[in-house]
């Protein structure tokens, strides 16, 4: 008898009282466990060329498809991973560290191009250097250390209270930036070219010295409309500083520690984040508002120049991030502008 068709029998009384066996429900056949299919492992031949000279730097045979791109770095002590750029095209964009070979548009023989990004420095170090400089430089002018103004004004203080208020606001701004760098910001890229720190420090330190020289000058005159103008400017400055900090916290919460994931930022319960409904980069919007308030408070031409140059640079950054959001997320809100609602 076929065991797969074996049927259980059940006793039942016949009319004469004898027991007869009737067929019962069939017993289900035991199925053999399915064999686990092994995923095929594809091996690559990886060739790395110099992006400028097209010289062959290295060749990797039987490279597994499960490896990430960052494992394909050139093994040379002077070219540590942070300064290496691996690309599919000599003039193309750098591949991400998390890209996997089998997901890239390459065959089993893959050619990559290597470009040296130059000496690198961490973003945290750059930011701390950029922001510590203006803080200290401004205080040197505020306390009128020797060799800045004429000797009779050495270590004297201004008679105008707006000068002291401006020093507190300027110091508050850069102390806030330093603390945010240490405890709030999460950077998607760990390093930047070392040469950038000289350019950035020249910008921040130079403008800080220029502003501080005139604001703390013994011949400085207060704003035209006096206390009303100063109080209005202080309100704008503090409001935008709180808003800027709120946006930084909201952006920080979008990215888990150690992650490089990007998400669409949306307003939170914090009212200062509601500007996300209209702007892609409200941190720049609030930053611009802070310096407009500081310009109104001091009524100083160098501050206005710094605000204008900063606005131009932040607009470039905001437009770039806005385009990146639109390209990466199909459902990105179309009502948003890069930095100024409905304008820019």
C-alpha positions as YAML, in Angstrom:
chain: A
units: angstrom
residues:
- id: 1
  name: UNK
  ca: [0.00, 0.00, 0.00]
- id: 2
  name: UNK
  ca: [1.26, 3.47, -0.89]
- id: 3
  name: UNK
  ca: [2.12, 5.25, 2.38]
- id: 4
  name: UNK
  ca: [1.30, 8.65, 0.85]
- id: 5
  name: UNK
  ca: [-2.22, 7.46, 0.16]
- id: 6
  name: UNK
  ca: [-2.64, 5.56, 3.42]
- id: 7
  name: UNK
  ca: [-6.01, 6.22, 4.97]
- id: 8
  name: UNK
  ca: [-6.94, 5.81, 8.60]
- id: 9
  name: UNK
  ca: [-9.88, 3.58, 9.38]
- id: 10
  name: UNK
  ca: [-12.57, 4.17, 11.96]
- id: 11
  name: UNK
  ca: [-14.79, 1.51, 13.59]
- id: 12
  name: UNK
  ca: [-18.56, 1.69, 13.08]
- id: 13
  name: UNK
  ca: [-21.38, -0.62, 14.12]
- id: 14
  name: UNK
  ca: [-23.27, -2.43, 11.36]
- id: 15
  name: UNK
  ca: [-27.01, -3.22, 11.50]
- id: 16
  name: UNK
  ca: [-26.29, -6.74, 12.88]
- id: 17
  name: UNK
  ca: [-24.18, -5.27, 15.66]
- id: 18
  name: UNK
  ca: [-20.85, -6.29, 14.14]
- id: 19
  name: UNK
  ca: [-18.06, -3.74, 13.85]
- id: 20
  name: UNK
  ca: [-16.89, -2.83, 10.39]
- id: 21
  name: UNK
  ca: [-14.02, -0.58, 9.35]
- id: 22
  name: UNK
  ca: [-14.85, 2.44, 7.27]
- id: 23
  name: UNK
  ca: [-12.24, 4.67, 5.63]
- id: 24
  name: UNK
  ca: [-11.43, 7.79, 7.66]
- id: 25
  name: UNK
  ca: [-9.90, 11.11, 6.63]
- id: 26
  name: UNK
  ca: [-6.61, 10.82, 4.77]
- id: 27
  name: UNK
  ca: [-3.40, 11.37, 6.69]
- id: 28
  name: UNK
  ca: [-1.46, 14.27, 5.14]
- id: 29
  name: UNK
  ca: [1.78, 13.24, 3.53]
- id: 30
  name: UNK
  ca: [5.00, 14.46, 5.12]
- id: 31
  name: UNK
  ca: [6.75, 16.96, 2.91]
- id: 32
  name: UNK
  ca: [10.46, 16.93, 2.59]
- id: 33
  name: UNK
  ca: [12.08, 20.17, 3.83]
- id: 34
  name: UNK
  ca: [12.95, 22.50, 1.01]
- id: 35
  name: UNK
  ca: [16.59, 22.83, 0.29]
- id: 36
  name: UNK
  ca: [18.04, 26.23, 1.02]
- id: 37
  name: UNK
  ca: [19.23, 27.85, -2.15]
- id: 38
  name: UNK
  ca: [22.63, 29.36, -1.88]
- id: 39
  name: UNK
  ca: [23.08, 32.78, -3.39]
- id: 40
  name: UNK
  ca: [25.59, 32.81, -6.14]
- id: 41
  name: UNK
  ca: [28.75, 34.66, -5.27]
- id: 42
  name: UNK
  ca: [30.06, 36.79, -8.11]
- id: 43
  name: UNK
  ca: [33.72, 37.66, -8.22]
- id: 44
  name: UNK
  ca: [35.04, 40.80, -9.84]
- id: 45
  name: UNK
  ca: [38.28, 41.81, -11.41]
- id: 46
  name: UNK
  ca: [38.88, 45.34, -10.16]
- id: 47
  name: UNK
  ca: [41.31, 47.66, -11.88]
- id: 48
  name: UNK
  ca: [42.18, 51.04, -10.36]
- id: 49
  name: UNK
  ca: [43.68, 53.74, -12.58]
- id: 50
  name: UNK
  ca: [45.00, 57.19, -11.76]
- id: 51
  name: UNK
  ca: [42.33, 59.71, -12.80]
- id: 52
  name: UNK
  ca: [44.92, 62.13, -14.21]
- id: 53
  name: UNK
  ca: [47.56, 59.98, -15.82]
- id: 54
  name: UNK
  ca: [45.48, 56.83, -16.43]
- id: 55
  name: UNK
  ca: [48.36, 54.77, -15.02]
- id: 56
  name: UNK
  ca: [47.42, 51.47, -13.42]
- id: 57
  name: UNK
  ca: [47.74, 51.70, -9.64]
- id: 58
  name: UNK
  ca: [46.59, 48.23, -8.68]
- id: 59
  name: UNK
  ca: [44.65, 45.19, -9.86]
- id: 60
  name: UNK
  ca: [42.44, 43.02, -7.64]
- id: 61
  name: UNK
  ca: [41.52, 39.52, -8.83]
- id: 62
  name: UNK
  ca: [38.56, 37.49, -7.54]
- id: 63
  name: UNK
  ca: [37.08, 40.38, -5.59]
- id: 64
  name: UNK
  ca: [33.80, 39.35, -3.92]
- id: 65
  name: UNK
  ca: [30.54, 41.14, -4.80]
- id: 66
  name: UNK
  ca: [29.66, 41.57, -1.14]
- id: 67
  name: UNK
  ca: [32.46, 44.06, -0.53]
- id: 68
  name: UNK
  ca: [31.79, 47.76, -0.29]
- id: 69
  name: UNK
  ca: [33.56, 50.36, -2.37]
- id: 70
  name: UNK
  ca: [35.56, 51.71, 0.56]
- id: 71
  name: UNK
  ca: [37.43, 48.39, 0.65]
- id: 72
  name: UNK
  ca: [38.87, 49.16, -2.79]
- id: 73
  name: UNK
  ca: [41.15, 51.90, -1.49]
- id: 74
  name: UNK
  ca: [44.70, 52.13, -2.65]
- id: 75
  name: UNK
  ca: [46.96, 50.69, 0.00]
- id: 76
  name: UNK
  ca: [49.60, 53.38, 0.33]
- id: 77
  name: UNK
  ca: [50.48, 55.02, 3.67]
- id: 78
  name: UNK
  ca: [50.46, 58.53, 2.22]
- id: 79
  name: UNK
  ca: [46.99, 58.00, 0.73]
- id: 80
  name: UNK
  ca: [44.92, 57.26, 3.79]
- id: 81
  name: UNK
  ca: [41.22, 56.53, 3.06]
- id: 82
  name: UNK
  ca: [39.95, 60.04, 3.88]
- id: 83
  name: UNK
  ca: [42.00, 61.63, 1.10]
- id: 84
  name: UNK
  ca: [41.05, 59.07, -1.57]
- id: 85
  name: UNK
  ca: [38.30, 59.52, -4.13]
- id: 86
  name: UNK
  ca: [37.15, 56.43, -6.08]
- id: 87
  name: UNK
  ca: [35.10, 57.15, -9.21]
- id: 88
  name: UNK
  ca: [33.58, 55.36, -12.17]
- id: 89
  name: UNK
  ca: [34.61, 58.21, -14.46]
- id: 90
  name: UNK
  ca: [37.80, 60.30, -14.22]
- id: 91
  name: UNK
  ca: [35.74, 63.52, -14.04]
- id: 92
  name: UNK
  ca: [32.69, 62.04, -12.31]
- id: 93
  name: UNK
  ca: [31.53, 62.22, -8.73]
- id: 94
  name: UNK
  ca: [33.11, 60.23, -5.94]
- id: 95
  name: UNK
  ca: [31.42, 56.98, -5.03]
- id: 96
  name: UNK
  ca: [29.98, 56.65, -1.55]
- id: 97
  name: UNK
  ca: [31.68, 54.46, 1.02]
- id: 98
  name: UNK
  ca: [28.54, 52.37, 1.41]
- id: 99
  name: UNK
  ca: [28.16, 51.59, -2.33]
- id: 100
  name: UNK
  ca: [28.35, 47.86, -3.13]
- id: 101
  name: UNK
  ca: [30.07, 46.60, -6.27]
- id: 102
  name: UNK
  ca: [27.19, 44.49, -7.52]
- id: 103
  name: UNK
  ca: [24.85, 47.51, -7.36]
- id: 104
  name: UNK
  ca: [27.07, 49.66, -9.56]
- id: 105
  name: UNK
  ca: [26.78, 49.84, -13.36]
- id: 106
  name: UNK
  ca: [29.89, 47.72, -13.94]
- id: 107
  name: UNK
  ca: [30.54, 44.26, -15.32]
- id: 108
  name: UNK
  ca: [32.56, 41.52, -13.71]
- id: 109
  name: UNK
  ca: [35.62, 43.46, -14.84]
- id: 110
  name: UNK
  ca: [35.33, 46.85, -13.12]
- id: 111
  name: UNK
  ca: [37.53, 49.87, -13.74]
- id: 112
  name: UNK
  ca: [37.72, 52.60, -11.12]
- id: 113
  name: UNK
  ca: [39.58, 55.89, -11.16]
- id: 114
  name: UNK
  ca: [41.51, 57.17, -8.19]
- id: 115
  name: UNK
  ca: [42.00, 60.84, -7.32]
- id: 116
  name: UNK
  ca: [44.02, 62.19, -4.43]
- id: 117
  name: UNK
  ca: [41.94, 64.76, -2.51]
- id: 118
  name: UNK
  ca: [44.98, 66.12, -0.71]
- id: 119
  name: UNK
  ca: [45.65, 66.35, 3.00]
- id: 120
  name: UNK
  ca: [42.43, 66.20, 5.02]
- id: 121
  name: UNK
  ca: [41.31, 67.65, 8.33]
- id: 122
  name: UNK
  ca: [38.22, 66.85, 10.39]
- id: 123
  name: UNK
  ca: [35.18, 69.11, 10.18]
- id: 124
  name: UNK
  ca: [35.12, 69.43, 13.96]
- id: 125
  name: UNK
  ca: [38.66, 70.81, 14.00]
- id: 126
  name: UNK
  ca: [37.84, 73.24, 11.19]
- id: 127
  name: UNK
  ca: [34.72, 74.55, 12.90]
- id: 128
  name: UNK
  ca: [36.40, 74.92, 16.27]
- id: 129
  name: UNK
  ca: [39.25, 76.87, 14.67]
- id: 130
  name: UNK
  ca: [36.93, 79.04, 12.59]
- id: 131
  name: UNK
  ca: [34.73, 80.00, 15.53]
- id: 132
  name: UNK
  ca: [37.30, 80.31, 18.30]
- id: 133
  name: UNK
  ca: [39.23, 82.89, 16.27]
- id: 134
  name: UNK
  ca: [36.46, 85.51, 15.94]
- id: 135
  name: UNK
  ca: [35.55, 85.07, 19.60]
- id: 136
  name: UNK
  ca: [39.07, 85.85, 20.82]
- id: 137
  name: UNK
  ca: [39.83, 88.51, 18.21]
- id: 138
  name: UNK
  ca: [36.69, 90.48, 19.01]
- id: 139
  name: UNK
  ca: [37.47, 90.42, 22.74]
- id: 140
  name: UNK
  ca: [40.96, 91.79, 22.06]
- id: 141
  name: UNK
  ca: [39.42, 94.85, 20.41]
- id: 142
  name: UNK
  ca: [36.73, 95.13, 23.08]
- id: 143
  name: UNK
  ca: [39.31, 95.28, 25.88]
- id: 144
  name: UNK
  ca: [41.46, 97.58, 23.71]
- id: 145
  name: UNK
  ca: [44.69, 95.74, 24.19]
- id: 146
  name: UNK
  ca: [47.85, 97.73, 23.28]
- id: 147
  name: UNK
  ca: [48.91, 98.36, 19.67]
- id: 148
  name: UNK
  ca: [45.33, 98.49, 18.37]
- id: 149
  name: UNK
  ca: [44.31, 102.06, 19.14]
- id: 150
  name: UNK
  ca: [46.43, 104.98, 20.35]
- id: 151
  name: UNK
  ca: [48.18, 104.31, 23.70]
- id: 152
  name: UNK
  ca: [45.91, 106.54, 25.77]
- id: 153
  name: UNK
  ca: [42.98, 104.19, 25.08]
- id: 154
  name: UNK
  ca: [44.78, 101.00, 26.14]
- id: 155
  name: UNK
  ca: [42.53, 98.84, 28.35]
- id: 156
  name: UNK
  ca: [39.81, 101.48, 28.49]
- id: 157
  name: UNK
  ca: [36.10, 100.81, 28.00]
- id: 158
  name: UNK
  ca: [33.48, 102.50, 25.85]
- id: 159
  name: UNK
  ca: [30.96, 104.84, 27.36]
- id: 160
  name: UNK
  ca: [28.19, 103.55, 25.06]
- id: 161
  name: UNK
  ca: [26.18, 100.63, 26.43]
- id: 162
  name: UNK
  ca: [25.44, 99.37, 22.92]
- id: 163
  name: UNK
  ca: [29.15, 98.54, 22.53]
- id: 164
  name: UNK
  ca: [28.99, 96.25, 25.56]
- id: 165
  name: UNK
  ca: [25.74, 94.72, 24.32]
- id: 166
  name: UNK
  ca: [27.27, 94.08, 20.90]
- id: 167
  name: UNK
  ca: [30.22, 92.30, 22.53]
- id: 168
  name: UNK
  ca: [27.85, 90.06, 24.51]
- id: 169
  name: UNK
  ca: [25.82, 89.22, 21.40]
- id: 170
  name: UNK
  ca: [28.89, 88.52, 19.27]
- id: 171
  name: UNK
  ca: [30.42, 86.33, 22.00]
- id: 172
  name: UNK
  ca: [27.14, 84.52, 22.57]
- id: 173
  name: UNK
  ca: [26.87, 83.73, 18.87]
- id: 174
  name: UNK
  ca: [30.30, 82.14, 18.60]
- id: 175
  name: UNK
  ca: [30.13, 80.33, 21.94]
- id: 176
  name: UNK
  ca: [26.85, 78.84, 20.70]
- id: 177
  name: UNK
  ca: [28.56, 77.74, 17.50]
- id: 178
  name: UNK
  ca: [31.41, 76.12, 19.39]
- id: 179
  name: UNK
  ca: [29.03, 74.20, 21.67]
- id: 180
  name: UNK
  ca: [26.91, 73.09, 18.71]
- id: 181
  name: UNK
  ca: [30.02, 71.79, 16.97]
- id: 182
  name: UNK
  ca: [30.92, 69.70, 19.99]
- id: 183
  name: UNK
  ca: [27.50, 68.46, 21.08]
- id: 184
  name: UNK
  ca: [24.88, 68.98, 18.34]
- id: 185
  name: UNK
  ca: [26.18, 68.66, 14.79]
- id: 186
  name: UNK
  ca: [26.46, 65.28, 13.09]
- id: 187
  name: UNK
  ca: [28.56, 65.46, 9.97]
- id: 188
  name: UNK
  ca: [27.85, 63.37, 6.88]
- id: 189
  name: UNK
  ca: [31.49, 63.77, 5.83]
- id: 190
  name: UNK
  ca: [34.22, 63.33, 8.39]
- id: 191
  name: UNK
  ca: [36.90, 65.46, 6.73]
- id: 192
  name: UNK
  ca: [37.54, 68.34, 4.37]
- id: 193
  name: UNK
  ca: [40.69, 69.44, 2.49]
- id: 194
  name: UNK
  ca: [43.29, 70.99, 4.78]
- id: 195
  name: UNK
  ca: [43.71, 74.00, 2.49]
- id: 196
  name: UNK
  ca: [40.12, 75.06, 3.19]
- id: 197
  name: UNK
  ca: [40.87, 75.89, 6.80]
- id: 198
  name: UNK
  ca: [43.16, 78.75, 5.73]
- id: 199
  name: UNK
  ca: [40.52, 80.18, 3.42]
- id: 200
  name: UNK
  ca: [37.74, 79.85, 6.00]
- id: 201
  name: UNK
  ca: [39.81, 81.29, 8.84]
- id: 202
  name: UNK
  ca: [40.83, 84.26, 6.68]
- id: 203
  name: UNK
  ca: [37.16, 84.97, 6.06]
- id: 204
  name: UNK
  ca: [35.91, 84.62, 9.64]
- id: 205
  name: UNK
  ca: [38.92, 86.06, 11.44]
- id: 206
  name: UNK
  ca: [39.38, 88.94, 8.99]
- id: 207
  name: UNK
  ca: [35.78, 90.09, 9.16]
- id: 208
  name: UNK
  ca: [35.75, 89.73, 12.95]
- id: 209
  name: UNK
  ca: [38.76, 92.05, 13.24]
- id: 210
  name: UNK
  ca: [37.28, 94.55, 10.79]
- id: 211
  name: UNK
  ca: [33.94, 94.69, 12.62]
- id: 212
  name: UNK
  ca: [35.47, 94.78, 16.09]
- id: 213
  name: UNK
  ca: [37.85, 97.61, 15.19]
- id: 214
  name: UNK
  ca: [35.04, 99.99, 14.31]
- id: 215
  name: UNK
  ca: [32.46, 98.91, 16.90]
- id: 216
  name: UNK
  ca: [34.95, 99.23, 19.76]
- id: 217
  name: UNK
  ca: [36.72, 102.31, 18.39]
- id: 218
  name: UNK
  ca: [36.90, 105.25, 20.84]
- id: 219
  name: UNK
  ca: [35.18, 107.46, 18.25]
- id: 220
  name: UNK
  ca: [32.29, 105.04, 17.61]
- id: 221
  name: UNK
  ca: [28.82, 106.65, 17.63]
- id: 222
  name: UNK
  ca: [25.62, 104.81, 18.64]
- id: 223
  name: UNK
  ca: [22.77, 104.05, 16.19]
- id: 224
  name: UNK
  ca: [20.67, 106.88, 14.85]
- id: 225
  name: UNK
  ca: [17.40, 106.00, 16.58]
- id: 226
  name: UNK
  ca: [18.95, 105.19, 19.92]
- id: 227
  name: UNK
  ca: [17.48, 102.72, 22.38]
- id: 228
  name: UNK
  ca: [14.41, 101.86, 20.28]
- id: 229
  name: UNK
  ca: [16.59, 100.73, 17.39]
- id: 230
  name: UNK
  ca: [18.90, 98.80, 19.70]
- id: 231
  name: UNK
  ca: [16.07, 97.00, 21.49]
- id: 232
  name: UNK
  ca: [14.39, 96.06, 18.20]
- id: 233
  name: UNK
  ca: [17.69, 94.76, 16.87]
- id: 234
  name: UNK
  ca: [18.33, 92.76, 20.06]
- id: 235
  name: UNK
  ca: [14.87, 91.15, 19.77]
- id: 236
  name: UNK
  ca: [15.53, 90.15, 16.16]
- id: 237
  name: UNK
  ca: [18.98, 88.81, 17.04]
- id: 238
  name: UNK
  ca: [17.83, 86.67, 19.99]
- id: 239
  name: UNK
  ca: [14.75, 85.39, 18.13]
- id: 240
  name: UNK
  ca: [16.88, 84.21, 15.20]
- id: 241
  name: UNK
  ca: [19.52, 82.71, 17.46]
- id: 242
  name: UNK
  ca: [16.89, 80.57, 19.17]
- id: 243
  name: UNK
  ca: [15.43, 79.66, 15.78]
- id: 244
  name: UNK
  ca: [18.82, 78.67, 14.41]
- id: 245
  name: UNK
  ca: [19.50, 76.45, 17.41]
- id: 246
  name: UNK
  ca: [16.05, 74.84, 17.09]
- id: 247
  name: UNK
  ca: [16.70, 73.96, 13.44]
- id: 248
  name: UNK
  ca: [20.07, 72.43, 14.30]
- id: 249
  name: UNK
  ca: [18.43, 70.24, 16.94]
- id: 250
  name: UNK
  ca: [15.73, 69.16, 14.48]
- id: 251
  name: UNK
  ca: [18.32, 68.26, 11.84]
- id: 252
  name: UNK
  ca: [20.38, 66.37, 14.42]
- id: 253
  name: UNK
  ca: [17.38, 64.23, 15.38]
- id: 254
  name: UNK
  ca: [16.93, 63.18, 11.73]
- id: 255
  name: UNK
  ca: [20.26, 61.35, 11.70]
- id: 256
  name: UNK
  ca: [21.00, 58.56, 14.18]
- id: 257
  name: UNK
  ca: [24.51, 58.57, 15.70]
- id: 258
  name: UNK
  ca: [27.09, 57.16, 13.31]
- id: 259
  name: UNK
  ca: [24.66, 57.12, 10.40]
- id: 260
  name: UNK
  ca: [24.75, 58.92, 7.06]
- id: 261
  name: UNK
  ca: [21.07, 58.49, 6.25]
- id: 262
  name: UNK
  ca: [19.25, 61.50, 4.85]
- id: 263
  name: UNK
  ca: [15.59, 62.25, 5.47]
- id: 264
  name: UNK
  ca: [13.23, 65.05, 4.55]
- id: 265
  name: UNK
  ca: [13.15, 67.55, 7.44]
- id: 266
  name: UNK
  ca: [9.65, 68.43, 8.62]
- id: 267
  name: UNK
  ca: [8.31, 70.83, 11.26]
- id: 268
  name: UNK
  ca: [8.19, 69.54, 14.82]
- id: 269
  name: UNK
  ca: [6.23, 70.68, 17.85]
- id: 270
  name: UNK
  ca: [8.74, 73.47, 18.27]
- id: 271
  name: UNK
  ca: [7.21, 76.60, 16.61]
- id: 272
  name: UNK
  ca: [10.63, 77.75, 15.42]
- id: 273
  name: UNK
  ca: [10.75, 74.72, 13.09]
- id: 274
  name: UNK
  ca: [7.47, 75.54, 11.36]
- id: 275
  name: UNK
  ca: [9.43, 77.53, 8.81]
- id: 276
  name: UNK
  ca: [10.30, 74.15, 7.29]
- id: 277
  name: UNK
  ca: [6.91, 74.42, 5.59]
- id: 278
  name: UNK
  ca: [8.31, 77.16, 3.35]
- id: 279
  name: UNK
  ca: [12.10, 76.86, 3.38]
- id: 280
  name: UNK
  ca: [14.55, 74.00, 2.76]
- id: 281
  name: UNK
  ca: [17.40, 75.50, 4.82]
- id: 282
  name: UNK
  ca: [15.87, 77.58, 7.63]
- id: 283
  name: UNK
  ca: [19.12, 77.41, 9.59]
- id: 284
  name: UNK
  ca: [20.55, 79.79, 6.99]
- id: 285
  name: UNK
  ca: [17.41, 81.91, 7.13]
- id: 286
  name: UNK
  ca: [17.76, 82.37, 10.88]
- id: 287
  name: UNK
  ca: [21.51, 82.95, 10.53]
- id: 288
  name: UNK
  ca: [20.83, 85.76, 8.07]
- id: 289
  name: UNK
  ca: [18.25, 87.23, 10.46]
- id: 290
  name: UNK
  ca: [20.75, 87.19, 13.33]
- id: 291
  name: UNK
  ca: [23.31, 89.20, 11.39]
- id: 292
  name: UNK
  ca: [20.68, 91.61, 10.11]
- id: 293
  name: UNK
  ca: [19.76, 92.22, 13.75]
- id: 294
  name: UNK
  ca: [23.43, 92.72, 14.65]
- id: 295
  name: UNK
  ca: [23.81, 95.15, 11.73]
- id: 296
  name: UNK
  ca: [20.80, 97.12, 12.92]
- id: 297
  name: UNK
  ca: [22.13, 97.12, 16.49]
- id: 298
  name: UNK
  ca: [25.61, 98.42, 15.68]
- id: 299
  name: UNK
  ca: [24.80, 100.44, 12.53]
- id: 300
  name: UNK
  ca: [28.27, 99.59, 11.32]
- id: 301
  name: UNK
  ca: [29.31, 99.27, 7.67]
- id: 302
  name: UNK
  ca: [31.74, 96.32, 8.14]
- id: 303
  name: UNK
  ca: [28.93, 94.34, 9.83]
- id: 304
  name: UNK
  ca: [26.64, 95.06, 6.88]
- id: 305
  name: UNK
  ca: [29.37, 93.90, 4.47]
- id: 306
  name: UNK
  ca: [29.86, 90.68, 6.44]
- id: 307
  name: UNK
  ca: [26.10, 90.09, 6.41]
- id: 308
  name: UNK
  ca: [25.91, 90.61, 2.64]
- id: 309
  name: UNK
  ca: [28.83, 88.30, 1.86]
- id: 310
  name: UNK
  ca: [27.46, 85.68, 4.25]
- id: 311
  name: UNK
  ca: [24.03, 85.90, 2.64]
- id: 312
  name: UNK
  ca: [25.51, 85.32, -0.83]
- id: 313
  name: UNK
  ca: [27.47, 82.29, 0.36]
- id: 314
  name: UNK
  ca: [24.55, 80.82, 2.32]
- id: 315
  name: UNK
  ca: [22.31, 81.26, -0.72]
- id: 316
  name: UNK
  ca: [24.74, 79.16, -2.79]
- id: 317
  name: UNK
  ca: [24.75, 76.45, -0.11]
- id: 318
  name: UNK
  ca: [20.97, 76.55, 0.29]
- id: 319
  name: UNK
  ca: [20.35, 76.22, -3.45]
- id: 320
  name: UNK
  ca: [22.70, 73.25, -3.60]
- id: 321
  name: UNK
  ca: [20.95, 71.48, -0.72]
- id: 322
  name: UNK
  ca: [17.54, 72.31, -2.20]
- id: 323
  name: UNK
  ca: [18.50, 70.72, -5.53]
- id: 324
  name: UNK
  ca: [19.87, 67.70, -3.68]
- id: 325
  name: UNK
  ca: [16.59, 67.26, -1.79]
- id: 326
  name: UNK
  ca: [14.55, 67.49, -5.01]
- id: 327
  name: UNK
  ca: [16.78, 64.96, -6.74]
- id: 328
  name: UNK
  ca: [16.89, 62.47, -3.88]
- id: 329
  name: UNK
  ca: [13.26, 62.59, -2.70]
- id: 330
  name: UNK
  ca: [10.42, 62.40, -5.23]
- id: 331
  name: UNK
  ca: [7.86, 63.44, -2.62]
- id: 332
  name: UNK
  ca: [9.82, 66.50, -1.50]
- id: 333
  name: UNK
  ca: [7.44, 69.45, -0.78]
- id: 334
  name: UNK
  ca: [7.35, 71.68, -3.85]
- id: 335
  name: UNK
  ca: [6.22, 74.76, -1.90]
- id: 336
  name: UNK
  ca: [9.62, 75.19, -0.25]
- id: 337
  name: UNK
  ca: [12.21, 77.72, -1.37]
- id: 338
  name: UNK
  ca: [15.95, 77.35, -0.66]
- id: 339
  name: UNK
  ca: [16.44, 80.18, 1.88]
- id: 340
  name: UNK
  ca: [13.79, 82.94, 1.62]
- id: 341
  name: UNK
  ca: [10.07, 81.97, 1.45]
- id: 342
  name: UNK
  ca: [8.57, 82.54, -2.03]
- id: 343
  name: UNK
  ca: [11.59, 84.67, -3.06]
- id: 344
  name: UNK
  ca: [14.85, 82.75, -3.18]
...
